[in-house]
Short mmCIF file of C-alpha atoms in Angstrom, two decimals:
data_model
loop_
_atom_site.label_atom_id
_atom_site.label_comp_id
_atom_site.label_asym_id
_atom_site.label_seq_id
_atom_site.Cartn_x
_atom_site.Cartn_y
_atom_site.Cartn_z
CA THR B 1 -0.02 0.01 0.01
CA PHE B 2 2.99 2.30 -0.09
CA VAL B 3 6.22 2.54 -2.01
CA LEU B 4 9.57 3.54 -0.32
CA GLY B 5 12.44 4.69 -2.48
CA VAL B 6 15.22 7.15 -3.09
CA PRO B 7 14.70 10.21 -5.31
CA ARG B 8 16.48 8.49 -8.29
CA PHE B 9 13.84 5.72 -8.20
CA PHE B 10 11.00 8.19 -8.67
CA GLU B 11 13.01 10.19 -11.24
CA LYS B 12 13.30 7.05 -13.41
CA ILE B 13 9.49 6.32 -13.05
CA ARG B 14 8.81 9.81 -14.24
CA ALA B 15 11.26 9.61 -17.11
CA ARG B 16 9.77 6.19 -18.22
CA VAL B 17 6.17 7.63 -18.22
CA LEU B 18 7.23 10.74 -20.25
CA GLU B 19 9.12 8.45 -22.70
CA ALA B 20 6.02 6.23 -23.20
CA VAL B 21 3.78 9.32 -23.65
CA SER B 22 6.25 10.73 -26.26
CA LYS B 23 5.78 7.50 -28.37
CA ALA B 24 2.03 7.41 -27.93
CA SER B 25 -0.56 8.63 -30.50
CA PRO B 26 -1.32 12.36 -30.74
CA PHE B 27 -4.69 11.71 -29.07
CA ARG B 28 -3.05 9.94 -26.01
CA ARG B 29 -0.45 12.61 -25.68
CA LEU B 30 -3.11 15.27 -25.62
CA LEU B 31 -5.18 13.29 -23.17
CA PHE B 32 -2.21 12.79 -20.86
CA SER B 33 -1.33 16.64 -20.96
CA TRP B 34 -4.92 17.48 -20.28
CA ALA B 35 -5.06 15.12 -17.24
CA LEU B 36 -1.72 16.35 -15.90
CA ASP B 37 -2.79 19.94 -16.23
CA LEU B 38 -6.09 19.03 -14.41
CA GLY B 39 -4.11 17.60 -11.60
CA ARG B 40 -1.89 20.61 -11.45
CA ARG B 41 -4.93 22.86 -11.19
CA ARG B 42 -6.54 20.66 -8.43
CA ARG B 43 -3.25 20.74 -6.61
CA SER B 44 -3.23 24.61 -6.67
CA GLY B 45 -6.77 24.65 -5.21
CA GLU B 46 -8.69 25.37 -8.34
CA SER B 47 -12.07 23.72 -8.87
CA VAL B 48 -12.00 21.43 -11.79
CA GLY B 49 -15.39 19.73 -11.72
CA ARG B 50 -16.24 16.15 -10.62
CA LEU B 51 -16.99 14.85 -14.18
CA ALA B 52 -13.60 16.03 -15.52
CA HIS B 53 -11.82 14.43 -12.58
CA PHE B 54 -13.69 11.19 -13.08
CA ILE B 55 -12.72 11.00 -16.73
CA ALA B 56 -9.10 11.84 -15.99
CA ASP B 57 -9.01 9.21 -13.23
CA ARG B 58 -10.46 6.45 -15.46
CA LEU B 59 -8.37 7.20 -18.45
CA VAL B 60 -5.00 8.30 -16.97
CA TYR B 61 -4.60 8.38 -13.17
CA SER B 62 -5.85 4.85 -12.57
CA LYS B 63 -3.44 3.48 -15.18
CA PHE B 64 -0.51 5.18 -13.56
CA LYS B 65 -1.51 3.82 -10.17
CA SER B 66 -1.86 0.29 -11.57
CA ARG B 67 1.77 0.48 -12.62
CA LEU B 68 2.60 1.09 -9.02
CA GLY B 69 0.71 -2.00 -7.92
CA GLY B 70 -2.82 -0.74 -7.92
CA ARG B 71 -3.30 -0.24 -4.13
CA VAL B 72 -0.73 2.36 -3.48
CA ARG B 73 -1.94 5.07 -1.00
CA PHE B 74 1.20 7.08 -1.05
CA CYS B 75 4.94 6.94 -1.74
CA VAL B 76 7.76 7.79 0.69
CA SER B 77 11.12 9.27 -0.43
CA GLY B 78 14.36 9.62 1.60
CA GLY B 79 18.09 9.33 1.40
CA ALA B 80 18.62 12.45 -0.68
CA PRO B 81 16.76 15.57 -1.58
CA LEU B 82 13.63 14.95 -3.79
CA PRO B 83 13.32 17.49 -6.66
CA LYS B 84 10.13 19.47 -6.21
CA GLU B 85 9.11 18.95 -9.88
CA ILE B 86 9.15 15.13 -9.23
CA ALA B 87 6.80 15.38 -6.26
CA GLU B 88 4.49 17.66 -8.22
CA PHE B 89 4.37 15.35 -11.19
CA PHE B 90 3.35 12.33 -9.05
CA ALA B 91 0.73 14.48 -7.16
CA ASP B 92 -0.67 15.68 -10.44
CA LEU B 93 -1.26 12.03 -11.40
CA GLY B 94 -2.90 11.21 -8.13
CA VAL B 95 -0.05 9.75 -6.04
CA ILE B 96 1.51 11.65 -3.18
CA ILE B 97 5.21 11.31 -2.37
CA LEU B 98 5.92 12.08 1.30
CA GLU B 99 9.46 13.21 1.65
CA GLY B 100 11.23 12.58 5.00
CA TYR B 101 14.65 13.37 6.51
CA GLY B 102 17.02 11.81 9.08
CA LEU B 103 20.45 10.19 9.60
CA THR B 104 21.79 6.98 10.95
CA GLU B 105 22.75 8.80 14.10
CA THR B 106 19.04 9.75 14.67
CA SER B 107 17.70 6.31 14.29
CA PRO B 108 16.92 7.46 11.56
CA VAL B 109 13.91 9.74 11.04
CA ILE B 110 13.83 13.33 12.32
CA SER B 111 10.98 14.73 10.21
CA VAL B 112 8.48 13.56 7.53
CA ASN B 113 5.54 14.90 5.66
CA ARG B 114 2.18 13.28 6.41
CA GLU B 115 -0.86 12.43 4.26
CA GLU B 116 -2.84 15.06 6.23
CA ALA B 117 0.05 17.62 6.27
CA TYR B 118 2.61 17.86 3.49
CA ARG B 119 4.38 20.58 1.65
CA PHE B 120 6.40 19.94 -1.51
CA GLY B 121 10.08 21.09 -1.30
CA THR B 122 10.16 20.32 2.39
CA VAL B 123 10.87 17.22 4.50
CA GLY B 124 7.80 17.81 6.69
CA PRO B 125 7.48 18.70 10.32
CA ALA B 126 9.42 16.97 13.20
CA LEU B 127 8.17 13.64 14.61
CA PRO B 128 6.47 13.76 18.08
CA GLY B 129 9.16 14.02 20.81
CA VAL B 130 11.82 15.33 18.30
CA ASP B 131 13.13 18.91 18.61
CA ILE B 132 14.70 20.82 15.82
CA ARG B 133 16.45 24.12 15.69
CA ILE B 134 18.63 26.10 13.27
CA SER B 135 21.99 27.38 14.47
CA VAL B 136 23.14 30.91 13.69
CA ASP B 137 25.13 29.59 10.69
CA GLY B 138 22.17 27.72 9.25
CA GLU B 139 23.01 24.18 10.55
CA ILE B 140 20.17 21.81 11.46
CA LEU B 141 20.32 20.68 15.12
CA THR B 142 18.15 18.10 16.68
CA ARG B 143 17.65 16.38 20.07
CA SER B 144 15.44 13.54 21.14
CA GLY B 145 15.55 10.01 22.56
CA CYS B 146 16.30 8.81 19.05
CA VAL B 147 19.74 10.53 18.85
CA MET B 148 22.71 8.21 19.36
CA ARG B 149 24.80 8.28 22.50
CA GLY B 150 27.95 8.58 20.48
CA TYR B 151 30.29 6.95 17.95
CA TYR B 152 31.72 3.64 19.26
CA ASN B 153 35.20 4.26 20.75
CA LYS B 154 35.45 7.63 18.89
CA PRO B 155 35.14 10.24 21.71
CA GLN B 156 36.62 13.14 19.66
CA GLU B 157 34.28 12.57 16.67
CA THR B 158 31.34 12.35 19.20
CA GLU B 159 32.30 15.68 20.82
CA GLU B 160 32.33 17.34 17.45
CA VAL B 161 28.62 16.49 16.67
CA LEU B 162 27.05 16.25 20.15
CA LYS B 163 27.05 19.50 22.08
CA ASP B 164 24.85 20.43 25.00
CA GLY B 165 22.46 17.64 24.17
CA TRP B 166 21.99 18.82 20.51
CA PHE B 167 23.15 16.60 17.58
CA HIS B 168 24.73 18.70 14.76
CA THR B 169 23.56 17.12 11.50
CA GLY B 170 25.99 18.92 9.25
CA ASP B 171 23.07 19.75 7.01
CA LEU B 172 21.80 23.29 6.26
CA GLY B 173 18.16 24.21 6.47
CA SER B 174 15.27 26.45 7.55
CA ILE B 175 11.92 26.03 9.31
CA ASP B 176 8.81 27.86 8.17
CA ALA B 177 6.15 29.27 10.37
CA GLN B 178 4.16 25.99 10.24
CA GLY B 179 7.09 23.87 11.35
CA PHE B 180 8.02 22.45 7.94
CA LEU B 181 11.79 21.80 7.65
CA ARG B 182 13.50 22.59 4.41
CA ILE B 183 17.02 21.26 3.50
CA THR B 184 19.17 23.78 1.70
CA GLY B 185 22.50 21.94 1.57
CA ARG B 186 25.42 20.49 3.34
CA LYS B 187 27.57 22.63 5.67
CA LYS B 188 30.75 20.93 4.45
CA GLU B 189 29.77 21.30 0.77
CA LEU B 190 29.80 25.09 0.95
CA ILE B 191 32.04 26.48 -1.74
CA CYS B 192 34.01 29.61 -0.82
CA THR B 193 35.24 31.53 -3.82
CA SER B 194 38.36 33.64 -3.85
CA GLY B 195 36.09 36.70 -3.25
CA GLY B 196 34.86 35.21 -0.03
CA LYS B 197 31.45 34.43 -1.37
CA LYS B 198 29.90 31.24 0.16
CA VAL B 199 27.85 29.16 -2.25
CA SER B 200 25.56 26.21 -1.39
CA PRO B 201 25.92 24.06 -4.59
CA ARG B 202 22.93 21.79 -4.26
CA PRO B 203 20.09 24.32 -5.01
CA ILE B 204 21.96 25.35 -8.18
CA GLU B 205 22.66 21.76 -9.22
CA GLU B 206 18.97 20.87 -8.78
CA GLU B 207 17.96 23.86 -10.94
CA LEU B 208 20.42 22.74 -13.70
CA GLU B 209 19.21 19.11 -13.46
CA LYS B 210 15.70 20.26 -14.36
CA ASP B 211 16.96 20.57 -17.95
CA PRO B 212 15.82 17.40 -19.83
CA LEU B 213 19.23 17.13 -21.49
CA ILE B 214 21.20 17.16 -18.07
CA LEU B 215 21.43 13.82 -16.07
CA ARG B 216 23.69 15.10 -13.27
CA CYS B 217 25.88 18.02 -12.62
CA VAL B 218 28.35 18.91 -9.91
CA LEU B 219 29.49 22.46 -8.94
CA HIS B 220 33.06 23.34 -7.99
CA GLY B 221 35.02 26.52 -7.55
CA GLU B 222 36.71 26.41 -4.15
CA GLY B 223 39.15 29.37 -4.04
CA LYS B 224 38.45 30.35 -7.64
CA ARG B 225 36.97 33.51 -8.94
CA PHE B 226 33.75 31.88 -10.21
CA ILE B 227 31.68 28.69 -9.90
CA THR B 228 31.94 25.98 -12.60
CA ALA B 229 29.54 23.11 -13.28
CA LEU B 230 30.74 19.53 -14.47
CA ILE B 231 27.76 18.27 -16.42
CA VAL B 232 26.74 14.69 -17.32
CA PRO B 233 24.32 14.86 -20.19
CA ARG B 234 21.45 12.45 -20.90
CA ARG B 235 23.15 10.89 -24.05
CA ALA B 236 20.07 9.52 -25.73
CA GLU B 237 18.08 12.72 -25.41
CA LEU B 238 21.20 14.67 -26.45
CA GLU B 239 21.54 12.63 -29.67
CA ILE B 240 17.92 13.20 -30.56
CA PHE B 241 18.20 16.97 -29.96
CA ALA B 242 21.33 17.14 -32.00
#
C-alpha cells in the first residue's frame, strides 16, 4: 500500500512515463497533458469539476496507479533531496510522495511529511518528541531519545557532533512558520570563492538538473573567482536533440 524509495527511483519512473507518452498517439499525448494539467489545477486549489476528474481518473490516473501495484496510498522518499518537480508530477497524477529526513545517528527519522499535512520542497514537520532548531550559521540541530549516545570508541568525533544535548547534523536548512523543515545544503559542501562568497551548490545543481538534457551536474570553484559546473548529459536525449 506504499512505495519506499530514493529520489532517483522516482525520477526514473517519471522519465519512463514521459518516454512512453512521447511515443504514444497524438490523441493519447493530448489526453495525458490534459489530465496532468487538471491535476496541477486541483493541486493549486482550483475547482475542476467532478466529471472532469472522473474522466481523468478512469483514463489516466488509474493506469498510472496500476503500474505502482494498484493499491498504493502514497510513496515515501528519503536518502537524498527529492526534486520538487518530481513530487508535483506524481501528485498531479494522483499519487503523493511524502518526503522525510534523518540520519543513521538519529535512528533514523527526524521529520517527515504526512498524508494530512505535507508541503512539496520540504521534509515535513518533526516527529512527536523530536526537537529541531537552526543554528546561527544555518545548520540543522536536533535532540530526542532517537539520537545516538555517540560513535563507538570515537570520543573526539562524538564531541564534534554532540554539544549540550544537541546533535549537529551537518546539513543546512530552515523552518517555516508552520514547522516544515527545508533542507538547503550540506555545511561541508559550501564552496568559498576567492572573493569570499559562500555558495551552497545543491540548489543550483537541482535547478540545472531540471533541464531534460542534463542527467547530473556537480558544482566546483573552491578558491576560484567563479563557480563551474561539471555536467553529465542524458546521451540518448542529447543525440535526438542534435
